[in-house]
Tab-separated table of C-alpha atoms and ligand atoms in Angstrom:
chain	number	residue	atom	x	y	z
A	19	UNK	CA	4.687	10.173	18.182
A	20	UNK	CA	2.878	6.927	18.498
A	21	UNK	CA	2.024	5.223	21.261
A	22	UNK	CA	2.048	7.767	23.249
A	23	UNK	CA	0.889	10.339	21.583
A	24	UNK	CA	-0.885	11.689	18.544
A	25	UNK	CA	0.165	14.581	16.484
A	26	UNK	CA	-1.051	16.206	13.256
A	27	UNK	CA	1.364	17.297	10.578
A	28	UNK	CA	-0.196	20.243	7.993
A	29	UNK	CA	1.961	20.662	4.298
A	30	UNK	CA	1.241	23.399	3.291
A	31	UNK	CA	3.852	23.321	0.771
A	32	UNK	CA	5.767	20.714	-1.204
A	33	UNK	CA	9.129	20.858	0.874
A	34	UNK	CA	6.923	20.050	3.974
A	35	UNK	CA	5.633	16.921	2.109
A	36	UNK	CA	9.009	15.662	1.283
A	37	UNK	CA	10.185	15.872	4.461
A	38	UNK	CA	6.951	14.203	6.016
A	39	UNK	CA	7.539	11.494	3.725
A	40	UNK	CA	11.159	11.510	4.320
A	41	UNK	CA	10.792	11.255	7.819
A	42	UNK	CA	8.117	8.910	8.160
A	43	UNK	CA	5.334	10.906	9.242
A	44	UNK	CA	3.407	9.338	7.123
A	45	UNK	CA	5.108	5.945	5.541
A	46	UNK	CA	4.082	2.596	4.717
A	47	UNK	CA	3.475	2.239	0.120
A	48	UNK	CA	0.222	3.482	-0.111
A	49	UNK	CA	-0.241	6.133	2.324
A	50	UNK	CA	3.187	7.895	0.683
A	51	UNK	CA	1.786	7.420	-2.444
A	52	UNK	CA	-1.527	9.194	-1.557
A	53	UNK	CA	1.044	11.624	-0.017
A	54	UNK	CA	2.701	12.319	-2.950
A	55	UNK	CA	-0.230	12.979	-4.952
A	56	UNK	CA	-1.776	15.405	-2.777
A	57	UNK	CA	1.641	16.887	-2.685
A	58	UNK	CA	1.052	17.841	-6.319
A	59	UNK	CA	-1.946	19.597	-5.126
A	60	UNK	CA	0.112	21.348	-2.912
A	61	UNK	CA	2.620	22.328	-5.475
A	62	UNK	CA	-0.571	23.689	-7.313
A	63	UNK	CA	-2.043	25.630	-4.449
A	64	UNK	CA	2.116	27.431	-4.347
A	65	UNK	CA	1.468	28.324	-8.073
A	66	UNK	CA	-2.009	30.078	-6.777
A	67	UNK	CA	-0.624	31.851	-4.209
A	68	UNK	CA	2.064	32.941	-6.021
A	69	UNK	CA	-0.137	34.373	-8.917
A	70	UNK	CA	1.169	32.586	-11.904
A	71	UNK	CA	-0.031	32.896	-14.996
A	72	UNK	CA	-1.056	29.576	-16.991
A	73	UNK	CA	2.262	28.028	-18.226
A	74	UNK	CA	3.792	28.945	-15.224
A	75	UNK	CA	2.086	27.301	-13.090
A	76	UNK	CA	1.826	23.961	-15.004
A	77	UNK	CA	5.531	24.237	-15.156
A	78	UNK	CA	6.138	24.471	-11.054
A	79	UNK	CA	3.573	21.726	-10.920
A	80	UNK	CA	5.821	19.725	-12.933
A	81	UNK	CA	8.963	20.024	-11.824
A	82	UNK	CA	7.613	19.859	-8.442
A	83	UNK	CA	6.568	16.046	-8.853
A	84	UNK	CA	10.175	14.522	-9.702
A	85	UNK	CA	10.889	16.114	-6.067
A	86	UNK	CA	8.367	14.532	-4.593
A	87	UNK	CA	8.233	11.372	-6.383
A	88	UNK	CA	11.968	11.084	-5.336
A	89	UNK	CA	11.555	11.363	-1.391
A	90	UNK	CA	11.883	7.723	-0.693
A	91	UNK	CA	13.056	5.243	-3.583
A	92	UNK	CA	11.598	1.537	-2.689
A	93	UNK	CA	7.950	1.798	-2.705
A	94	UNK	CA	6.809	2.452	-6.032
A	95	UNK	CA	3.613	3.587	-5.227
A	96	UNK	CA	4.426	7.112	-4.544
A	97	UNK	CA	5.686	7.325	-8.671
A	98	UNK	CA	2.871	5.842	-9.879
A	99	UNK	CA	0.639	8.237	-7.827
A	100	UNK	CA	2.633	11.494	-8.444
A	101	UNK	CA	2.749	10.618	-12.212
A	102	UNK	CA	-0.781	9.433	-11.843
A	103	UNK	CA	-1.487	13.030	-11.048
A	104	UNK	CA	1.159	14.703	-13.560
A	105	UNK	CA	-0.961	12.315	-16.504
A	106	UNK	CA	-3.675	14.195	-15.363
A	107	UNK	CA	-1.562	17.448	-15.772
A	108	UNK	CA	-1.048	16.642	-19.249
A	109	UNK	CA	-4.646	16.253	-19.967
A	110	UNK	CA	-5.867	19.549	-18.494
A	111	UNK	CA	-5.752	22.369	-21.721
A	112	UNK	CA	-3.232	24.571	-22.163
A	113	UNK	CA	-4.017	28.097	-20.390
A	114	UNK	CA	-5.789	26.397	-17.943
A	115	UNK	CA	-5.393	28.817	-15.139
A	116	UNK	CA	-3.283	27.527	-11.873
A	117	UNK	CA	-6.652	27.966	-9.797
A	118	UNK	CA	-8.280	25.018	-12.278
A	119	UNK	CA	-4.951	22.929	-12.576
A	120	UNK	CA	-5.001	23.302	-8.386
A	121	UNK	CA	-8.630	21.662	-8.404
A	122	UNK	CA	-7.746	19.134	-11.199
A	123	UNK	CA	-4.849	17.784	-9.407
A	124	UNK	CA	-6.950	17.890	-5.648
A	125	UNK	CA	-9.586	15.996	-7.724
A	126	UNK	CA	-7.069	12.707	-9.157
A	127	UNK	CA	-5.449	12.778	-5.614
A	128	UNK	CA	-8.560	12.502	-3.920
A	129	UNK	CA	-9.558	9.874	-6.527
A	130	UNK	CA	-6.423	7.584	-5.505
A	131	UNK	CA	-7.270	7.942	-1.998
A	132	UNK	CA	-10.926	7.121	-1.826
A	133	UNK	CA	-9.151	3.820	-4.748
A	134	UNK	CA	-7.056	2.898	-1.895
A	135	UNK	CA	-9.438	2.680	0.386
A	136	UNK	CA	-11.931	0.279	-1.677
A	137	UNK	CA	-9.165	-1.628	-2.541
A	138	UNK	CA	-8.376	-2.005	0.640
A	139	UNK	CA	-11.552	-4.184	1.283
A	140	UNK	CA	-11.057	-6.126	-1.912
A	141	UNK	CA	-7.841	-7.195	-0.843
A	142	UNK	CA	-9.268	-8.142	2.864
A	143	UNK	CA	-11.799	-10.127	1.246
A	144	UNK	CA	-9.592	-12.278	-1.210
A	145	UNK	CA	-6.819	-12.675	2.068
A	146	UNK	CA	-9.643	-13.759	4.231
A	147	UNK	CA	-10.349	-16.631	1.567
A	148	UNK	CA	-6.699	-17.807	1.940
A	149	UNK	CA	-5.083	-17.385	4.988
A	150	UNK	CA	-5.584	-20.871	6.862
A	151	UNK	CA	-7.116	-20.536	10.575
A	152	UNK	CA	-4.818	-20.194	13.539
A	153	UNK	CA	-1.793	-17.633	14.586
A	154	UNK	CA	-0.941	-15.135	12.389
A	155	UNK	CA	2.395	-13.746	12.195
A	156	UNK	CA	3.304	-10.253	10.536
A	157	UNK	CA	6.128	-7.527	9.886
A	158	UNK	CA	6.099	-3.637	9.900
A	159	UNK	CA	3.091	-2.221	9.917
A	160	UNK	CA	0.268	-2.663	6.978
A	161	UNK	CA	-3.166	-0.881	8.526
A	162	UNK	CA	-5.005	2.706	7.996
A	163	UNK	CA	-1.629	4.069	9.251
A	164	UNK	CA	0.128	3.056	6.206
A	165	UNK	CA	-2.794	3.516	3.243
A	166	UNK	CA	-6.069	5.102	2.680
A	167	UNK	CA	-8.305	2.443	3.987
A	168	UNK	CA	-7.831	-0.244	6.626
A	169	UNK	CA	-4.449	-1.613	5.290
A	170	UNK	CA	-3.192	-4.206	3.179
A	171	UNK	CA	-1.750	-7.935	5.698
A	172	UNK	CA	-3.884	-5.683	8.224
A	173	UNK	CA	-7.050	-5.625	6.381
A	174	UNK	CA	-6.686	-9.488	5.355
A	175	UNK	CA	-5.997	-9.593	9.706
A	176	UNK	CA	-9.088	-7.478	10.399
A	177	UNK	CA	-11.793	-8.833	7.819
A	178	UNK	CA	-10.806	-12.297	9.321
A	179	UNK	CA	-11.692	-10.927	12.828
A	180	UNK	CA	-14.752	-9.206	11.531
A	181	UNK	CA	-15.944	-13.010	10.083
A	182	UNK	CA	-15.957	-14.205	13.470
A	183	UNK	CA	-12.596	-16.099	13.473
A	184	UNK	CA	-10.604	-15.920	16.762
A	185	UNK	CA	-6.918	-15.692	16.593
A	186	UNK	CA	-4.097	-13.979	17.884
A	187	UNK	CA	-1.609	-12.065	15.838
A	188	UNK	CA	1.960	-12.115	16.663
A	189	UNK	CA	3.980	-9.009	15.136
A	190	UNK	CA	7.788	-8.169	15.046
A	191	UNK	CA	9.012	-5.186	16.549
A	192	UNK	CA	10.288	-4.192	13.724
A	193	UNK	CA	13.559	-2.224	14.098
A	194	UNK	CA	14.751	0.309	13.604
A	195	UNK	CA	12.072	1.653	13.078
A	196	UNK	CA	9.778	-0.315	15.529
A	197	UNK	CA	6.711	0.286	13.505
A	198	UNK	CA	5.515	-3.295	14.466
A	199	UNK	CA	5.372	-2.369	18.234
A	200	UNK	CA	4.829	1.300	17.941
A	201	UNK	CA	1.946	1.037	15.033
A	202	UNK	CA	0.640	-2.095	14.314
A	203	UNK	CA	0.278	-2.906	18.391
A	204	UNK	CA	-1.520	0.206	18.669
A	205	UNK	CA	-4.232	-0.703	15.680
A	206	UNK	CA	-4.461	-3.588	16.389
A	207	UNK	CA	-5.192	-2.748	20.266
A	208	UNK	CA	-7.650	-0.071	19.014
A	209	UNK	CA	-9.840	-2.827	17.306
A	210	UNK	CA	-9.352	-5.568	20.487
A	211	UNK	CA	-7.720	-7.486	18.297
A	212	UNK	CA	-5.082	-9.526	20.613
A	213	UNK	CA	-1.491	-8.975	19.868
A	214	UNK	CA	1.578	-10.470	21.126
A	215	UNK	CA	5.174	-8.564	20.300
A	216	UNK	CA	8.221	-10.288	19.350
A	217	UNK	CA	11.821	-9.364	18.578
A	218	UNK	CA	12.245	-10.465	14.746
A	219	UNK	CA	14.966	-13.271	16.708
A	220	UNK	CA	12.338	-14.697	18.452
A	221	UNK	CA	10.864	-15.370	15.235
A	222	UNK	CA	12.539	-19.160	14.274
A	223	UNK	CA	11.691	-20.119	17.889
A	224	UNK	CA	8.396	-18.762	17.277
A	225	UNK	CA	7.752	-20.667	14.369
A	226	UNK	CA	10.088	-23.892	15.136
A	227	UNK	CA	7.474	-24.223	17.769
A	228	UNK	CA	4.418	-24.396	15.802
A	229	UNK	CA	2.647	-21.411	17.068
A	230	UNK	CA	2.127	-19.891	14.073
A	231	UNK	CA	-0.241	-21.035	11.255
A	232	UNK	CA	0.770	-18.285	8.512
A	233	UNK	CA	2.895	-14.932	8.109
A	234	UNK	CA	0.410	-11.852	6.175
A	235	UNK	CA	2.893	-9.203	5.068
A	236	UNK	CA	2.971	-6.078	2.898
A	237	UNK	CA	4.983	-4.752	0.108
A	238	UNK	CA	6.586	-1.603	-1.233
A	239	UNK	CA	7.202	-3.346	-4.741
A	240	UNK	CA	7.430	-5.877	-6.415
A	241	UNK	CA	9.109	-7.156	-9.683
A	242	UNK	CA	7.648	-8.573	-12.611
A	243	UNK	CA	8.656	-11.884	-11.690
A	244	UNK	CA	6.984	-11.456	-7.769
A	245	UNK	CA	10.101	-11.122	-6.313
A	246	UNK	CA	8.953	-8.724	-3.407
A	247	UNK	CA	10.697	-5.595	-1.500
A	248	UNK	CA	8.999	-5.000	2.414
A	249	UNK	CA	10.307	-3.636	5.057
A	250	UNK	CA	13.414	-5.268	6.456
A	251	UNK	CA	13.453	-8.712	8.269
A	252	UNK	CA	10.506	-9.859	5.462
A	253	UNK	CA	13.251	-11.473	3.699
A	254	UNK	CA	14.521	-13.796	6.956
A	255	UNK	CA	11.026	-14.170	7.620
A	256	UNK	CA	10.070	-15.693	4.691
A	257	UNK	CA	13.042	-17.809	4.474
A	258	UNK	CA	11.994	-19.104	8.455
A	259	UNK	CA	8.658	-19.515	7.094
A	260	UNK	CA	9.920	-22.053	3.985
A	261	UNK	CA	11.916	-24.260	6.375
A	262	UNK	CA	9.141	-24.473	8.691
A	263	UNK	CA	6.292	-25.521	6.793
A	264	UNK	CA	4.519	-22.113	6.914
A	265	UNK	CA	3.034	-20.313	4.183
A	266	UNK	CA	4.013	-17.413	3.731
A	267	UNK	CA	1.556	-14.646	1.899
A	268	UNK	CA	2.278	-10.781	0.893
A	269	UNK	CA	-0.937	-8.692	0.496
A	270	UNK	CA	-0.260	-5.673	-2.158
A	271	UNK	CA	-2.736	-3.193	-4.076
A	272	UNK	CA	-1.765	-3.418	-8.254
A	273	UNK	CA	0.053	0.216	-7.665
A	274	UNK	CA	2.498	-1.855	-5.977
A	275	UNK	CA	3.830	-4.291	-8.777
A	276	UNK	CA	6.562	-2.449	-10.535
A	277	UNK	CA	6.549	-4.727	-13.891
A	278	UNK	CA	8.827	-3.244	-15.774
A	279	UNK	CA	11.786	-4.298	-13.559
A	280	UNK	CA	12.451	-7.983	-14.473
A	281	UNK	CA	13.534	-9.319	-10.856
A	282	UNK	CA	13.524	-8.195	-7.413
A	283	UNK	CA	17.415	-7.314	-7.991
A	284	UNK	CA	16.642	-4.322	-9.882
A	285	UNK	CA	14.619	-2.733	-7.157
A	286	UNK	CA	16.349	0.311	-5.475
A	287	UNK	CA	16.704	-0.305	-1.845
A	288	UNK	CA	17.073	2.369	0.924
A	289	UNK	CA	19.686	3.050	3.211
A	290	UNK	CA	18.652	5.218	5.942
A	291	UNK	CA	21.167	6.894	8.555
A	292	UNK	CA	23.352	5.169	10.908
A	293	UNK	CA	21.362	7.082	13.759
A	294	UNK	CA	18.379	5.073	13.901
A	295	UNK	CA	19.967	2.247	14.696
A	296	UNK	CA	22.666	3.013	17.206
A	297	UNK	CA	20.354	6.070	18.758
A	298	UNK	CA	16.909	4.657	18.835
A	299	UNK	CA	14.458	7.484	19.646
A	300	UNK	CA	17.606	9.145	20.628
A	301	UNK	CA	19.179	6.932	22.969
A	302	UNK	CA	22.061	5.602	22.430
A	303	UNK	CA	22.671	2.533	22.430
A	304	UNK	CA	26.161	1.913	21.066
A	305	UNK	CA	29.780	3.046	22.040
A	306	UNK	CA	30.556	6.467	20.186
A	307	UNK	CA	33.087	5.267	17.095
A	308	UNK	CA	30.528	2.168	15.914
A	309	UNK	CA	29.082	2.150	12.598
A	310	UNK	CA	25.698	0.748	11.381
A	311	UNK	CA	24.550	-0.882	8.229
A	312	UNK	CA	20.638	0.067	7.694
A	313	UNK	CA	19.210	-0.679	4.776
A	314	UNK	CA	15.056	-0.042	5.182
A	315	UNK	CA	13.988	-3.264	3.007
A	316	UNK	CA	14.752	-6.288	1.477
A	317	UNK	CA	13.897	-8.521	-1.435
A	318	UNK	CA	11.771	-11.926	-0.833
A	319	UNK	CA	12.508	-14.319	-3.960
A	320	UNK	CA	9.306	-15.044	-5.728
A	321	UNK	CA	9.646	-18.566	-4.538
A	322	UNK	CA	9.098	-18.229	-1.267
A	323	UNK	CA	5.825	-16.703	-1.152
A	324	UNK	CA	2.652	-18.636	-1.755
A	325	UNK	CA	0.304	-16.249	-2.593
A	326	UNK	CA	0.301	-12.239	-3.397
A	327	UNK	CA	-3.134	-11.197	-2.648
A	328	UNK	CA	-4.333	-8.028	-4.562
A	329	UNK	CA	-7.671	-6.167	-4.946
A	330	UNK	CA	-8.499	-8.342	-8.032
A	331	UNK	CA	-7.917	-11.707	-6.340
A	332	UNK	CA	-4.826	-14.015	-5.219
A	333	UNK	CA	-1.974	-14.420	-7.353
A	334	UNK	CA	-0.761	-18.163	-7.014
A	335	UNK	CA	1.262	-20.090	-7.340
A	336	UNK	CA	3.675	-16.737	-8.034
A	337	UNK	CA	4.608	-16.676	-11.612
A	338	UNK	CA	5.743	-13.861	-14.362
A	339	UNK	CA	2.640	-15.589	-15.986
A	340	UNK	CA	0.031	-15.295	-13.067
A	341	UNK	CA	1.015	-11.829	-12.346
A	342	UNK	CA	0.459	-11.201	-15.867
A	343	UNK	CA	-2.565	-12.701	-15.987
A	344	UNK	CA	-3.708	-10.904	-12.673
A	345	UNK	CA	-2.158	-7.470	-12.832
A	346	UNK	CA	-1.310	-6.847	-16.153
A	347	UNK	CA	-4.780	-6.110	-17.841
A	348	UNK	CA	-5.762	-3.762	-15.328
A	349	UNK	CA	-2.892	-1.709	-15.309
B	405	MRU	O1	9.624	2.312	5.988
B	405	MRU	P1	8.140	2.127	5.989
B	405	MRU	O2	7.535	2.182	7.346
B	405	MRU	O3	7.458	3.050	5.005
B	405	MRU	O4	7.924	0.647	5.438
B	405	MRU	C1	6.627	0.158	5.264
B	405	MRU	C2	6.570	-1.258	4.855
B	405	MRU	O5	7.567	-1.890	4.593
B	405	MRU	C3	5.225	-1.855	4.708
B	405	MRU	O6	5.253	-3.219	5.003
B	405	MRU	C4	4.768	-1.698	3.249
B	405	MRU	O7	4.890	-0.362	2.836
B	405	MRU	C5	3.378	-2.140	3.052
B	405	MRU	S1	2.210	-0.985	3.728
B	405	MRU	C6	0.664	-1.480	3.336
């Protein structure tokens, strides 16, 4: 409902949480993934309400997390979390009653959230060490309304702000979708943090002009080779960004990079209903009998991005081998 309005959303069992995370009541990587796992903890509270015994229970939990892991396909985190959590599944002792394999579950999913939001500083820090001063320019929407802490480009945006640099940020609307004007206006108006709106078209003139000193965006995953998938636009954006001199950066937690895929090619991508884009918030906005094409994200090529800031530092230049050298060890 935002702007305008603020509304809470209980799930209070696992078809609720699919369809919040289908629906984008709560989106963005890392907030689905934290989602997700508490969705497990959901499944595990149905298996205590519904009385079953040991086995039982472990095996609703279980075939409750491909459901959930599936809701949306592009942002890897919400796998990594739900099988996070179904690890943890494994570990628990047979005949574990549901009631323990309920609090076991609550206990990794709180874990991942309260990791999200530390990492969240980390990668704030190492941005803030990076981005060049001047305009910032960003996509979609990266904050505390799309993780468990205070974002991911957001956080880089905000730790910036909180060192005393002055800026504005300039963020794309965002279609279909508008999380740019609908979400990250409204953080970054919450913090009085000045933000100017822009259609994604205004974005060569934008940059053409010289207005703009870097572009901070997020990720939903990317490949072993740090080819990147974001929301859509990212891809134009970073290509703008190239032939105008301006580096380009994507800020990601390590639950992001997906490196068993070998390129950006092999990441699934989205396509979400013709609706949202020819009846925006439900107004049309297109003669009845016109399609639309509406795929949720794109892939950046590897090459275009000068830096993927994590929570264990900045990956650059963006190689299979700094990625490697970065990610891998941790993970
Ligand atoms: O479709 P959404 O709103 O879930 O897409 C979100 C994005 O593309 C974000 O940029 C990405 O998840 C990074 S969030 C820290």
């Amino acid at each position: 409902r935002l702007p305008h309005a603020t509304a809470w959303v209980s799930c209070g069992d696992v078809e609720t949480v699919v369809e919040a995370i289908r629906s984008l009541r709560v989106r963005g990587a890392p907030a689905i993934g934290i989602a997700g796992a508490y969705g497990l903890a959901v499944a595990a509270g149905e298996a205590v309400r519904g009385g079953l015994a040991a086995d039982a229970a472990r095996a609703h939990v279980l075939a409750r997390a491909e459901e959930l892991a599936t809701a949306r396909p592009t942002a890897v985190n919400l796998r990594w979390a739900v099988e996070r959590c179904g690890d943890g599944v494994d570990r628990v002792p047979t005949g574990t009653s549901a009631r323990d394999l309920s609090a076991a579950i609550h206990a990794e999913a709180l874990a991942i959230h309260e990791e999200d939001r530390k990492l969240c500083e980390a990668i704030g820090r190492h941005g803030a060490a990076v981005v060049p001063e001047g305009d910032v320019l960003t996509h979609c929407n990266t904050g505390a309304l799309a993780t468990g802490g205070e974002g991911t480009a957001i956080a880089v945006i905000v730790e910036l702000w909180r060192r005393g640099r002055r800026f504005k940020v300039f963020a794309d609307e965002t279609r279909p979708l508008f999380q740019g004007s609908r979400l990250t206006a409204w953080e970054l108006v919450q913090r009085g943090i000045p933000v100017t709106l822009l259609c994604a078209s205004a974005a060569a003139h934008l940059l053409a002009t010289g207005r703009v000193a870097a572009c901070v965006v997020g990720a939903d995953r990317i490949a072993a080779n740090g080819d990147t998938a974001n929301k859509i636009g990212t891809y134009g954006l970073a290509i703008l960004a190239e032939a105008h001199g301006v580096p380009f950066f994507v800020a990601a937690p390590s639950s992001t990079f997906d490196l068993a895929l070998d390129t950006g090619g092999d990441i699934p991508i989205e396509e979400r209903s013709a609706a949202e884009v020819l009846r925006p918030a439900g107004v049309p906005v297109a003669p009845e009998g016109a399609r639309a094409f509406n795929p949720a994200f794109d892939v950046t090529p590897a090459r275009l991005i000068r830096g993927i800031v994590t929570e264990h530092g900045v990956i650059a230049p963006v190689t299979r081998e700094e990625i490697r050298r970065v990610i891998a060890p941790r993970s």
